[in-house]
mmCIF file of C-alpha atoms in Angstrom:
data_model
loop_
_atom_site.group_PDB
_atom_site.id
_atom_site.type_symbol
_atom_site.label_atom_id
_atom_site.label_comp_id
_atom_site.label_asym_id
_atom_site.label_seq_id
_atom_site.Cartn_x
_atom_site.Cartn_y
_atom_site.Cartn_z
ATOM 1 C CA MET A 1 -38.494 34.641 3.808
ATOM 2 C CA ALA A 2 -37.734 32.500 0.529
ATOM 3 C CA ALA A 3 -35.031 34.006 -1.563
ATOM 4 C CA THR A 4 -35.844 34.805 -5.520
ATOM 5 C CA GLN A 5 -33.979 33.615 -8.853
ATOM 6 C CA LYS A 6 -32.478 36.753 -8.474
ATOM 7 C CA GLU A 7 -31.132 36.725 -5.024
ATOM 8 C CA ILE A 8 -30.436 32.691 -5.528
ATOM 9 C CA VAL A 9 -28.053 33.996 -8.712
ATOM 10 C CA ASP A 10 -26.598 36.448 -6.838
ATOM 11 C CA GLY A 11 -25.771 34.674 -3.563
ATOM 12 C CA LEU A 12 -24.175 32.367 -5.663
ATOM 13 C CA ALA A 13 -22.127 34.019 -7.813
ATOM 14 C CA GLU A 14 -20.567 35.630 -4.448
ATOM 15 C CA ILE A 15 -19.852 32.403 -3.056
ATOM 16 C CA VAL A 16 -18.546 30.748 -6.480
ATOM 17 C CA ASN A 17 -16.385 33.969 -6.060
ATOM 18 C CA GLU A 18 -15.088 33.358 -2.999
ATOM 19 C CA ILE A 19 -14.170 30.060 -3.790
ATOM 20 C CA ALA A 20 -12.918 29.480 -6.733
ATOM 21 C CA GLY A 21 -12.386 33.118 -7.018
ATOM 22 C CA ILE A 22 -14.531 33.560 -10.377
ATOM 23 C CA PRO A 23 -15.860 37.431 -11.263
ATOM 24 C CA VAL A 24 -19.609 37.055 -10.354
ATOM 25 C CA GLU A 25 -20.463 38.995 -13.581
ATOM 26 C CA ASP A 26 -19.321 35.365 -15.306
ATOM 27 C CA VAL A 27 -22.014 33.478 -13.313
ATOM 28 C CA GLN A 28 -25.122 33.706 -15.199
ATOM 29 C CA LEU A 29 -27.551 30.359 -15.321
ATOM 30 C CA ASP A 30 -26.851 28.895 -18.254
ATOM 31 C CA LYS A 31 -23.254 28.129 -16.459
ATOM 32 C CA SER A 32 -21.798 25.063 -16.203
ATOM 33 C CA PHE A 33 -19.691 24.660 -12.958
ATOM 34 C CA THR A 34 -17.294 22.714 -14.051
ATOM 35 C CA ASP A 35 -17.065 23.581 -17.386
ATOM 36 C CA ASP A 36 -17.395 27.118 -17.288
ATOM 37 C CA LEU A 37 -16.856 27.824 -13.520
ATOM 38 C CA ASP A 38 -13.930 25.961 -13.482
ATOM 39 C CA VAL A 39 -15.543 24.513 -10.031
ATOM 40 C CA ASP A 40 -14.119 21.123 -10.126
ATOM 41 C CA SER A 41 -15.498 18.585 -8.070
ATOM 42 C CA LEU A 42 -14.257 18.991 -4.444
ATOM 43 C CA SER A 43 -15.139 22.506 -4.921
ATOM 44 C CA MET A 44 -18.941 21.938 -5.600
ATOM 45 C CA VAL A 45 -19.169 20.445 -2.557
ATOM 46 C CA GLU A 46 -18.034 23.264 -0.930
ATOM 47 C CA VAL A 47 -20.078 25.787 -3.163
ATOM 48 C CA VAL A 48 -23.037 23.729 -2.270
ATOM 49 C CA VAL A 49 -22.173 23.802 1.887
ATOM 50 C CA ALA A 50 -22.233 27.598 1.735
ATOM 51 C CA ALA A 51 -25.334 27.686 -0.564
ATOM 52 C CA GLU A 52 -27.041 25.110 1.941
ATOM 53 C CA GLU A 53 -25.987 27.931 4.853
ATOM 54 C CA ARG A 54 -26.956 30.816 3.053
ATOM 55 C CA PHE A 55 -30.432 29.643 1.092
ATOM 56 C CA ASP A 56 -31.602 27.253 4.736
ATOM 57 C CA VAL A 57 -31.922 24.334 2.236
ATOM 58 C CA LYS A 58 -30.004 20.810 2.024
ATOM 59 C CA ILE A 59 -28.645 19.125 -0.450
ATOM 60 C CA PRO A 60 -27.890 15.324 -0.116
ATOM 61 C CA ASP A 61 -24.614 14.238 -2.009
ATOM 62 C CA ASP A 62 -26.779 12.484 -4.286
ATOM 63 C CA ASP A 63 -28.559 15.412 -5.727
ATOM 64 C CA VAL A 64 -25.172 17.257 -6.073
ATOM 65 C CA LYS A 65 -24.377 15.073 -9.355
ATOM 66 C CA ASN A 66 -27.363 16.675 -10.674
ATOM 67 C CA LEU A 67 -26.469 20.134 -10.193
ATOM 68 C CA LYS A 68 -24.047 20.887 -13.950
ATOM 69 C CA THR A 69 -25.137 24.496 -14.657
ATOM 70 C CA VAL A 70 -25.604 27.667 -12.157
ATOM 71 C CA GLY A 71 -29.296 27.221 -13.181
ATOM 72 C CA ASP A 72 -29.546 23.854 -11.958
ATOM 73 C CA ALA A 73 -28.476 25.066 -8.645
ATOM 74 C CA THR A 74 -30.774 28.152 -9.116
ATOM 75 C CA GLU A 75 -34.048 25.747 -9.881
ATOM 76 C CA TYR A 76 -33.231 22.954 -6.513
ATOM 77 C CA ILE A 77 -32.752 25.803 -4.033
ATOM 78 C CA LEU A 78 -35.944 27.799 -5.262
ATOM 79 C CA LYS A 79 -37.979 24.212 -5.151
ATOM 80 C CA HIS A 80 -36.190 23.142 -1.639
ATOM 81 C CA GLN A 81 -35.685 26.657 0.340
ATOM 82 C CA SER A 82 -37.703 26.403 3.258
ATOM 83 C CA MET B 1 -16.567 -13.322 47.689
ATOM 84 C CA ALA B 2 -12.729 -12.630 47.328
ATOM 85 C CA LYS B 3 -10.845 -9.489 46.651
ATOM 86 C CA ILE B 4 -9.393 -9.068 43.699
ATOM 87 C CA ARG B 5 -6.291 -7.018 43.413
ATOM 88 C CA ALA B 6 -5.489 -4.365 40.535
ATOM 89 C CA ALA B 7 -3.016 -3.442 38.787
ATOM 90 C CA LYS B 8 -1.580 -0.062 39.200
ATOM 91 C CA GLY B 9 -1.281 2.479 36.291
ATOM 92 C CA ALA B 10 0.480 5.310 35.892
ATOM 93 C CA PRO B 11 -1.512 9.148 36.540
ATOM 94 C CA TYR B 12 -1.812 9.817 32.682
ATOM 95 C CA ALA B 13 0.382 8.902 29.508
ATOM 96 C CA ARG B 14 2.092 10.715 27.569
ATOM 97 C CA ILE B 15 4.054 10.360 23.893
ATOM 98 C CA MET B 16 7.547 9.583 24.576
ATOM 99 C CA GLY B 17 8.908 9.034 20.975
ATOM 100 C CA VAL B 18 8.289 8.642 17.115
ATOM 101 C CA GLY B 19 9.576 7.212 14.077
ATOM 102 C CA GLY B 20 8.570 6.763 10.661
ATOM 103 C CA TYR B 21 9.746 4.552 7.775
ATOM 104 C CA ARG B 22 9.482 5.598 4.132
ATOM 105 C CA PRO B 23 9.578 3.358 1.438
ATOM 106 C CA THR B 24 13.299 3.688 -0.408
ATOM 107 C CA ARG B 25 10.873 3.673 -4.127
ATOM 108 C CA VAL B 26 9.993 7.882 -4.256
ATOM 109 C CA VAL B 27 6.732 7.479 -7.428
ATOM 110 C CA PRO B 28 5.924 10.989 -9.400
ATOM 111 C CA ASN B 29 2.635 11.947 -10.561
ATOM 112 C CA GLU B 30 4.544 10.959 -13.970
ATOM 113 C CA VAL B 31 4.665 7.014 -13.526
ATOM 114 C CA ILE B 32 0.652 7.370 -12.320
ATOM 115 C CA LEU B 33 -0.060 8.931 -15.945
ATOM 116 C CA GLU B 34 1.628 6.031 -17.758
ATOM 117 C CA ARG B 35 -1.645 4.407 -16.621
ATOM 118 C CA ILE B 36 -4.358 6.794 -16.550
ATOM 119 C CA ASP B 37 -5.542 9.241 -18.769
ATOM 120 C CA SER B 38 -4.492 12.857 -16.761
ATOM 121 C CA SER B 39 -2.054 15.224 -15.995
ATOM 122 C CA ASP B 40 0.216 16.148 -13.271
ATOM 123 C CA GLU B 41 -1.333 19.684 -12.823
ATOM 124 C CA TRP B 42 -4.707 17.807 -12.518
ATOM 125 C CA ILE B 43 -3.724 15.682 -9.745
ATOM 126 C CA ARG B 44 -1.408 18.544 -7.915
ATOM 127 C CA SER B 45 -5.133 20.698 -7.895
ATOM 128 C CA ARG B 46 -6.900 17.637 -6.970
ATOM 129 C CA SER B 47 -4.730 16.304 -4.363
ATOM 130 C CA GLY B 48 -2.047 18.379 -3.598
ATOM 131 C CA ILE B 49 0.336 14.721 -4.582
ATOM 132 C CA ALA B 50 3.314 15.499 -6.117
ATOM 133 C CA THR B 51 5.419 11.933 -5.270
ATOM 134 C CA ARG B 52 4.857 9.609 -3.120
ATOM 135 C CA HIS B 53 6.446 5.916 -1.405
ATOM 136 C CA TRP B 54 6.032 2.818 -3.024
ATOM 137 C CA ALA B 55 7.787 -0.401 -1.012
ATOM 138 C CA ASN B 56 9.631 -2.604 -2.709
ATOM 139 C CA ASP B 57 9.269 -6.547 -1.845
ATOM 140 C CA GLU B 58 11.297 -5.990 1.385
ATOM 141 C CA GLU B 59 9.676 -4.003 2.104
ATOM 142 C CA THR B 60 6.999 -5.790 3.868
ATOM 143 C CA VAL B 61 4.460 -4.435 6.699
ATOM 144 C CA SER B 62 6.671 -5.815 9.230
ATOM 145 C CA ALA B 63 10.140 -5.244 7.838
ATOM 146 C CA MET B 64 8.654 -1.651 7.554
ATOM 147 C CA SER B 65 6.872 -1.028 11.037
ATOM 148 C CA VAL B 66 10.348 -3.081 12.464
ATOM 149 C CA GLU B 67 12.144 0.320 11.117
ATOM 150 C CA ALA B 68 9.984 2.960 11.961
ATOM 151 C CA ALA B 69 9.532 1.135 15.886
ATOM 152 C CA GLY B 70 12.882 1.133 16.271
ATOM 153 C CA LYS B 71 13.597 4.694 15.214
ATOM 154 C CA ALA B 72 10.348 5.656 17.895
ATOM 155 C CA ILE B 73 11.789 3.378 20.796
ATOM 156 C CA ALA B 74 15.230 5.477 20.625
ATOM 157 C CA ASP B 75 13.490 8.334 20.217
ATOM 158 C CA ALA B 76 11.969 7.909 23.780
ATOM 159 C CA GLY B 77 15.021 6.763 24.940
ATOM 160 C CA ILE B 78 14.122 3.230 26.314
ATOM 161 C CA SER B 79 15.139 -0.259 25.620
ATOM 162 C CA PRO B 80 13.052 -2.695 23.638
ATOM 163 C CA GLU B 81 12.656 -4.906 26.710
ATOM 164 C CA GLN B 82 10.422 -2.187 28.204
ATOM 165 C CA VAL B 83 7.824 -2.235 26.187
ATOM 166 C CA GLY B 84 4.719 -4.561 27.604
ATOM 167 C CA ALA B 85 2.649 -3.785 24.063
ATOM 168 C CA VAL B 86 2.551 -3.548 20.357
ATOM 169 C CA VAL B 87 -0.908 -2.295 18.927
ATOM 170 C CA VAL B 88 -0.746 -1.977 15.208
ATOM 171 C CA SER B 89 -2.557 -0.573 12.910
ATOM 172 C CA THR B 90 -3.329 -1.758 9.063
ATOM 173 C CA VAL B 91 -5.753 -2.533 6.716
ATOM 174 C CA SER B 92 -3.116 -3.527 3.861
ATOM 175 C CA HIS B 93 -1.047 -6.540 5.587
ATOM 176 C CA PHE B 94 -2.696 -9.401 3.165
ATOM 177 C CA ALA B 95 -2.459 -12.791 5.828
ATOM 178 C CA GLN B 96 -5.803 -12.522 8.493
ATOM 179 C CA THR B 97 -3.849 -14.603 10.552
ATOM 180 C CA PRO B 98 -1.471 -14.440 13.214
ATOM 181 C CA ALA B 99 -1.824 -10.887 13.354
ATOM 182 C CA VAL B 100 1.530 -9.057 11.964
ATOM 183 C CA ALA B 101 2.123 -7.071 15.457
ATOM 184 C CA THR B 102 3.603 -10.796 17.381
ATOM 185 C CA GLU B 103 6.047 -10.671 13.884
ATOM 186 C CA ILE B 104 7.013 -6.921 14.676
ATOM 187 C CA ALA B 105 6.984 -7.078 18.930
ATOM 188 C CA ASP B 106 9.822 -9.987 18.619
ATOM 189 C CA LYS B 107 11.350 -8.848 15.574
ATOM 190 C CA VAL B 108 12.043 -5.149 17.545
ATOM 191 C CA GLY B 109 12.844 -6.707 20.934
ATOM 192 C CA THR B 110 10.725 -6.902 23.307
ATOM 193 C CA ARG B 111 10.131 -9.271 26.111
ATOM 194 C CA LYS B 112 7.028 -10.929 24.767
ATOM 195 C CA ALA B 113 5.359 -8.350 24.864
ATOM 196 C CA ALA B 114 0.896 -8.483 24.267
ATOM 197 C CA ALA B 115 0.531 -7.316 20.570
ATOM 198 C CA PHE B 116 -2.689 -6.976 17.926
ATOM 199 C CA ASP B 117 -3.723 -6.054 15.101
ATOM 200 C CA ILE B 118 -6.474 -3.242 14.597
ATOM 201 C CA SER B 119 -8.328 -2.515 11.825
ATOM 202 C CA ALA B 120 -9.840 1.114 11.765
ATOM 203 C CA GLY B 121 -8.741 2.815 8.810
ATOM 204 C CA CYS B 122 -7.738 6.247 8.721
ATOM 205 C CA ALA B 123 -8.371 6.840 12.116
ATOM 206 C CA GLY B 124 -6.008 3.720 13.336
ATOM 207 C CA PHE B 125 -3.910 5.475 14.390
ATOM 208 C CA GLY B 126 -5.463 7.600 16.843
ATOM 209 C CA TYR B 127 -7.681 4.192 18.473
ATOM 210 C CA GLY B 128 -4.246 2.698 19.289
ATOM 211 C CA LEU B 129 -3.293 5.597 20.874
ATOM 212 C CA THR B 130 -6.418 5.598 22.834
ATOM 213 C CA LEU B 131 -5.844 1.924 23.912
ATOM 214 C CA ALA B 132 -2.483 2.484 24.431
ATOM 215 C CA LYS B 133 -3.507 5.584 26.958
ATOM 216 C CA GLY B 134 -5.776 3.180 28.600
ATOM 217 C CA MET B 135 -3.106 0.300 29.075
ATOM 218 C CA ILE B 136 -0.574 2.476 30.988
ATOM 219 C CA VAL B 137 -3.255 4.390 32.705
ATOM 220 C CA GLU B 138 -4.888 0.997 33.533
ATOM 221 C CA GLY B 139 -1.799 -0.572 34.607
ATOM 222 C CA SER B 140 -1.865 -3.290 31.882
ATOM 223 C CA ALA B 141 1.500 -1.575 30.308
ATOM 224 C CA GLU B 142 4.349 0.367 31.796
ATOM 225 C CA TYR B 143 5.161 1.640 27.808
ATOM 226 C CA VAL B 144 3.347 0.871 24.995
ATOM 227 C CA LEU B 145 3.945 1.049 20.890
ATOM 228 C CA VAL B 146 1.406 2.374 18.627
ATOM 229 C CA ILE B 147 1.905 1.521 15.120
ATOM 230 C CA GLY B 148 0.262 2.643 11.515
ATOM 231 C CA VAL B 149 1.700 0.897 8.743
ATOM 232 C CA GLU B 150 0.145 0.558 5.407
ATOM 233 C CA ARG B 151 1.254 -0.747 2.044
ATOM 234 C CA LEU B 152 -1.935 0.788 0.348
ATOM 235 C CA SER B 153 0.193 0.442 -3.245
ATOM 236 C CA ASP B 154 -1.355 -3.058 -2.913
ATOM 237 C CA LEU B 155 -4.824 -1.748 -2.949
ATOM 238 C CA THR B 156 -4.502 0.242 -5.693
ATOM 239 C CA ASP B 157 -6.159 0.221 -8.876
ATOM 240 C CA LEU B 158 -4.041 1.849 -10.893
ATOM 241 C CA ASP B 159 -6.185 2.496 -13.702
ATOM 242 C CA ASP B 160 -8.795 4.184 -11.778
ATOM 243 C CA ARG B 161 -8.001 8.090 -12.772
ATOM 244 C CA SER B 162 -9.688 9.136 -9.444
ATOM 245 C CA THR B 163 -7.600 6.866 -6.563
ATOM 246 C CA ALA B 164 -4.871 6.059 -8.914
ATOM 247 C CA PHE B 165 -2.346 8.815 -7.247
ATOM 248 C CA LEU B 166 -3.931 9.208 -3.933
ATOM 249 C CA PHE B 167 -2.413 6.092 -1.741
ATOM 250 C CA GLY B 168 1.278 5.703 -0.629
ATOM 251 C CA ASP B 169 3.060 3.203 1.291
ATOM 252 C CA GLY B 170 5.073 3.070 4.638
ATOM 253 C CA ALA B 171 5.127 3.148 8.589
ATOM 254 C CA GLY B 172 4.936 4.917 11.451
ATOM 255 C CA ALA B 173 5.399 4.299 15.216
ATOM 256 C CA VAL B 174 5.423 6.179 18.722
ATOM 257 C CA VAL B 175 6.021 5.059 22.189
ATOM 258 C CA VAL B 176 3.361 5.826 24.809
ATOM 259 C CA GLY B 177 4.706 5.986 28.379
ATOM 260 C CA PRO B 178 3.652 7.097 31.802
ATOM 261 C CA ALA B 179 2.994 10.564 32.487
ATOM 262 C CA THR B 180 2.396 12.549 35.565
ATOM 263 C CA GLU B 181 0.052 15.043 33.973
ATOM 264 C CA PRO B 182 -2.021 14.827 31.156
ATOM 265 C CA HIS B 183 -0.653 15.215 27.951
ATOM 266 C CA ILE B 184 -2.797 13.342 25.961
ATOM 267 C CA GLY B 185 -6.263 14.921 25.876
ATOM 268 C CA PRO B 186 -9.746 13.428 25.390
ATOM 269 C CA SER B 187 -10.061 10.811 22.942
ATOM 270 C CA VAL B 188 -13.398 12.511 20.546
ATOM 271 C CA TRP B 189 -14.000 9.074 18.472
ATOM 272 C CA GLY B 190 -16.390 6.738 16.731
ATOM 273 C CA SER B 191 -18.134 5.288 14.014
ATOM 274 C CA GLU B 192 -20.545 6.000 11.249
ATOM 275 C CA GLY B 193 -21.573 2.027 9.636
ATOM 276 C CA ASP B 194 -24.586 4.220 7.823
ATOM 277 C CA LYS B 195 -21.879 5.209 5.856
ATOM 278 C CA SER B 196 -19.971 2.560 5.348
ATOM 279 C CA GLU B 197 -19.989 2.110 1.146
ATOM 280 C CA THR B 198 -18.442 5.574 1.142
ATOM 281 C CA ILE B 199 -14.948 4.402 1.047
ATOM 282 C CA LYS B 200 -14.221 0.555 0.919
ATOM 283 C CA GLN B 201 -12.643 -2.407 -0.734
ATOM 284 C CA THR B 202 -13.814 -3.219 -3.775
ATOM 285 C CA LEU B 203 -14.323 -6.648 -3.953
ATOM 286 C CA PRO B 204 -14.340 -9.262 -0.564
ATOM 287 C CA TRP B 205 -11.239 -11.971 -0.797
ATOM 288 C CA THR B 206 -14.132 -14.760 -0.612
ATOM 289 C CA ASP B 207 -14.919 -13.267 -4.005
ATOM 290 C CA TYR B 208 -11.247 -14.676 -5.587
ATOM 291 C CA ARG B 209 -12.046 -18.510 -4.577
ATOM 292 C CA VAL B 210 -12.198 -20.884 -7.754
ATOM 293 C CA GLY B 211 -16.057 -21.827 -8.123
ATOM 294 C CA ASP B 212 -16.785 -17.572 -7.705
ATOM 295 C CA VAL B 213 -14.209 -16.975 -10.923
ATOM 296 C CA ALA B 214 -17.244 -15.559 -13.128
ATOM 297 C CA HIS B 215 -17.193 -12.554 -10.332
ATOM 298 C CA ILE B 216 -13.328 -11.936 -10.784
ATOM 299 C CA PRO B 217 -12.897 -8.736 -12.560
ATOM 300 C CA LEU B 218 -10.318 -8.491 -15.243
ATOM 301 C CA ASN B 219 -8.401 -5.185 -16.696
ATOM 302 C CA ALA B 220 -8.064 -3.580 -19.880
ATOM 303 C CA ARG B 221 -5.501 -6.087 -20.706
ATOM 304 C CA GLY B 222 -7.026 -9.631 -19.376
ATOM 305 C CA GLU B 223 -5.556 -9.828 -15.942
ATOM 306 C CA VAL B 224 -7.119 -10.172 -12.404
ATOM 307 C CA LYS B 225 -7.900 -7.055 -10.957
ATOM 308 C CA PHE B 226 -6.955 -7.354 -7.307
ATOM 309 C CA PRO B 227 -9.146 -5.338 -4.838
ATOM 310 C CA ALA B 228 -9.062 -1.989 -4.211
ATOM 311 C CA LEU B 229 -9.802 0.926 -2.313
ATOM 312 C CA THR B 230 -12.901 2.826 -4.019
ATOM 313 C CA GLN B 231 -14.773 6.052 -2.578
ATOM 314 C CA GLU B 232 -17.493 8.342 -3.094
ATOM 315 C CA GLY B 233 -14.752 11.583 -3.214
ATOM 316 C CA GLN B 234 -17.684 14.401 -2.975
ATOM 317 C CA ALA B 235 -19.016 12.444 0.154
ATOM 318 C CA VAL B 236 -16.130 11.793 1.621
ATOM 319 C CA PHE B 237 -15.036 15.694 1.257
ATOM 320 C CA ARG B 238 -17.803 16.996 2.371
ATOM 321 C CA TRP B 239 -17.787 14.550 5.182
ATOM 322 C CA ALA B 240 -14.287 15.239 6.184
ATOM 323 C CA VAL B 241 -13.964 18.465 6.023
ATOM 324 C CA TYR B 242 -17.458 19.403 7.345
ATOM 325 C CA GLU B 243 -17.976 16.861 9.505
ATOM 326 C CA MET B 244 -14.372 15.774 10.812
ATOM 327 C CA ALA B 245 -13.979 20.314 11.828
ATOM 328 C CA LYS B 246 -16.997 19.668 14.573
ATOM 329 C CA VAL B 247 -15.184 16.519 15.709
ATOM 330 C CA ALA B 248 -11.583 17.857 15.969
ATOM 331 C CA GLN B 249 -13.371 21.007 17.506
ATOM 332 C CA GLN B 250 -14.983 18.431 20.516
ATOM 333 C CA ALA B 251 -11.518 17.462 20.926
ATOM 334 C CA LEU B 252 -9.848 20.711 21.615
ATOM 335 C CA ASP B 253 -13.121 21.815 23.621
ATOM 336 C CA ALA B 254 -12.527 18.133 25.588
ATOM 337 C CA ALA B 255 -8.732 18.879 26.468
ATOM 338 C CA GLY B 256 -9.351 22.551 27.909
ATOM 339 C CA ILE B 257 -7.218 24.027 24.724
ATOM 340 C CA SER B 258 -8.354 26.979 22.659
ATOM 341 C CA ALA B 259 -7.130 27.553 19.229
ATOM 342 C CA ALA B 260 -4.990 30.100 20.436
ATOM 343 C CA ASP B 261 -2.811 28.116 22.534
ATOM 344 C CA LEU B 262 -2.331 24.924 19.473
ATOM 345 C CA ASP B 263 0.515 25.002 17.978
ATOM 346 C CA VAL B 264 0.022 22.158 15.463
ATOM 347 C CA PHE B 265 -2.438 20.886 13.997
ATOM 348 C CA ILE B 266 -2.069 17.293 12.315
ATOM 349 C CA PRO B 267 -4.917 15.715 10.533
ATOM 350 C CA HIS B 268 -4.617 12.284 8.406
ATOM 351 C CA GLN B 269 -2.901 12.998 5.409
ATOM 352 C CA ALA B 270 -5.712 12.533 2.990
ATOM 353 C CA ASN B 271 -5.892 15.112 0.640
ATOM 354 C CA MET B 272 -4.116 18.687 0.578
ATOM 355 C CA ARG B 273 -8.061 20.357 -0.232
ATOM 356 C CA ILE B 274 -9.335 18.322 2.514
ATOM 357 C CA ILE B 275 -6.158 19.819 4.616
ATOM 358 C CA ASP B 276 -6.898 23.132 3.581
ATOM 359 C CA SER B 277 -10.969 23.195 4.097
ATOM 360 C CA MET B 278 -10.578 22.153 7.508
ATOM 361 C CA VAL B 279 -8.027 24.722 8.478
ATOM 362 C CA LYS B 280 -10.374 26.933 7.004
ATOM 363 C CA THR B 281 -13.923 25.434 8.643
ATOM 364 C CA LEU B 282 -11.988 25.341 12.222
ATOM 365 C CA LYS B 283 -10.644 28.995 11.532
ATOM 366 C CA LEU B 284 -6.906 28.321 12.651
ATOM 367 C CA PRO B 285 -5.172 31.529 13.644
ATOM 368 C CA GLU B 286 -2.561 31.810 11.054
ATOM 369 C CA HIS B 287 0.376 30.630 13.882
ATOM 370 C CA VAL B 288 -0.515 27.064 14.060
ATOM 371 C CA THR B 289 1.573 24.719 12.206
ATOM 372 C CA VAL B 290 -0.113 22.382 9.735
ATOM 373 C CA ALA B 291 1.207 19.418 8.240
ATOM 374 C CA ARG B 292 1.524 18.754 4.820
ATOM 375 C CA ASP B 293 2.881 15.490 4.575
ATOM 376 C CA VAL B 294 0.534 14.938 1.456
ATOM 377 C CA GLU B 295 2.683 16.029 -0.903
ATOM 378 C CA HIS B 296 5.746 13.743 -0.884
ATOM 379 C CA THR B 297 4.048 11.157 0.824
ATOM 380 C CA GLY B 298 0.247 10.420 -0.070
ATOM 381 C CA ASN B 299 -2.293 9.193 1.799
ATOM 382 C CA THR B 300 -0.701 6.267 4.320
ATOM 383 C CA SER B 301 -4.142 5.360 6.198
ATOM 384 C CA ALA B 302 -3.230 4.796 9.493
ATOM 385 C CA ALA B 303 0.387 5.322 9.101
ATOM 386 C CA SER B 304 -0.119 9.067 7.625
ATOM 387 C CA ILE B 305 -0.590 11.222 11.276
ATOM 388 C CA PRO B 306 3.297 9.300 12.978
ATOM 389 C CA LEU B 307 5.025 10.032 9.337
ATOM 390 C CA ALA B 308 3.901 13.921 9.388
ATOM 391 C CA MET B 309 4.687 14.256 12.927
ATOM 392 C CA GLU B 310 8.019 12.688 12.478
ATOM 393 C CA ARG B 311 8.698 15.042 9.606
ATOM 394 C CA LEU B 312 7.396 18.341 11.288
ATOM 395 C CA LEU B 313 9.385 17.555 14.145
ATOM 396 C CA ALA B 314 12.470 16.236 11.937
ATOM 397 C CA THR B 315 12.324 19.579 9.898
ATOM 398 C CA GLY B 316 12.252 21.583 13.321
ATOM 399 C CA GLU B 317 8.723 22.992 11.905
ATOM 400 C CA ALA B 318 7.644 21.922 15.125
ATOM 401 C CA LYS B 319 9.029 21.170 18.204
ATOM 402 C CA SER B 320 9.168 18.538 21.715
ATOM 403 C CA GLY B 321 6.634 19.844 24.339
ATOM 404 C CA ASP B 322 4.290 21.522 21.304
ATOM 405 C CA THR B 323 0.909 21.391 21.639
ATOM 406 C CA ALA B 324 -0.816 19.115 19.023
ATOM 407 C CA LEU B 325 -4.010 18.620 17.484
ATOM 408 C CA VAL B 326 -4.187 14.837 15.569
ATOM 409 C CA ILE B 327 -7.559 13.956 14.097
ATOM 410 C CA GLY B 328 -7.661 10.744 11.690
ATOM 411 C CA PHE B 329 -10.652 9.822 10.000
ATOM 412 C CA GLY B 330 -11.434 7.284 6.789
ATOM 413 C CA ALA B 331 -13.554 4.367 6.136
ATOM 414 C CA GLY B 332 -15.909 2.811 8.188
ATOM 415 C CA LEU B 333 -16.551 5.283 8.363
ATOM 416 C CA VAL B 334 -14.301 6.039 11.208
ATOM 417 C CA TYR B 335 -13.054 8.410 12.725
ATOM 418 C CA ALA B 336 -10.570 9.636 16.444
ATOM 419 C CA ALA B 337 -9.481 13.295 17.505
ATOM 420 C CA THR B 338 -7.312 14.168 20.253
ATOM 421 C CA VAL B 339 -4.811 16.832 21.497
ATOM 422 C CA VAL B 340 -1.228 15.536 22.528
ATOM 423 C CA THR B 341 2.197 17.592 23.641
ATOM 424 C CA LEU B 342 4.498 16.432 20.826
ATOM 425 C CA PRO B 343 7.584 14.119 22.235
#
């Protein structure tokens, strides 16, 4: 069953916490991965791969650069999850 | 039909000795920062690199190779005359022909050994090792010198803040010889040419011919920009960590070695972040020693695995007889992984 917006944000928060050590409560829709959450470009790849597995979605390299905020990623997953 | 007699090779092959050469000039991040807007902390956090070696005019591809090869031959306990073939992997020898391997074979003191260059980027060491093993088992050479050598400082755009700090120079060599038991596992190797744009040289040399002068790029100071290595960082990272972890696992499986049996992991020294993530993805047990030579050597492409191997053995972090997983990966894209017994 497809994940809801809340489930995706919660899942991303757990992933970002695991990879970058950011407190889960800091991971909000309006937060920028690089500017607010200290997720650099390489950690972003790890976040994306973990999100792909968790939400059964494919996020090609060309699309990764468009995912600036947690909201961008959530929207992308909502739209592309199978 | 006349019957042709085949050569008689050894049953198996093994790495018998290793040697390295690191250029005398050590370049800290501060020197890199003279040309790019960055910081030591940023470079270290993105790459794990603190220093790298850059070759001077005397430290040519040939000269560095001869030094490394001499050490490998001495380590193997053979004489140079016994070397039957010299395989040199490099992407930074800037004379197209003849192959630099022939000059190296001569200067090392081989007796007219077969000698040729290969171009397989950062997988070059594994490609060379695979060829050497084949030659020894087939019988066309008893001992083969495999050299990975680069002067990547010549292919680095020092004004590019995403790559200026990555690359270094050096040579690493091994002697591969006959064995009565398998000491080099099956090679898991291949290429993915559909991703050839992911890591590449900015421009072909032919673009620099007079007549194409309008296309020659200049830097901010009006100087001609030499061709340089460029890469799509995120795509390379994803491929290197996740796809190469699968290849590494295949090499373990092919050799019948479990992660628990493994003593040492020597991945291509591209970037500490790739190494850390590969170790995590492969779920290597704590007891496995991981090569982290990139911190003080940078990315030396084909030279990185033998250089890292040499340092682990020299420092005592690894010992002769240890079982090591080696994997190279890079421009092509190409890759080669195998399990070996350390010399």
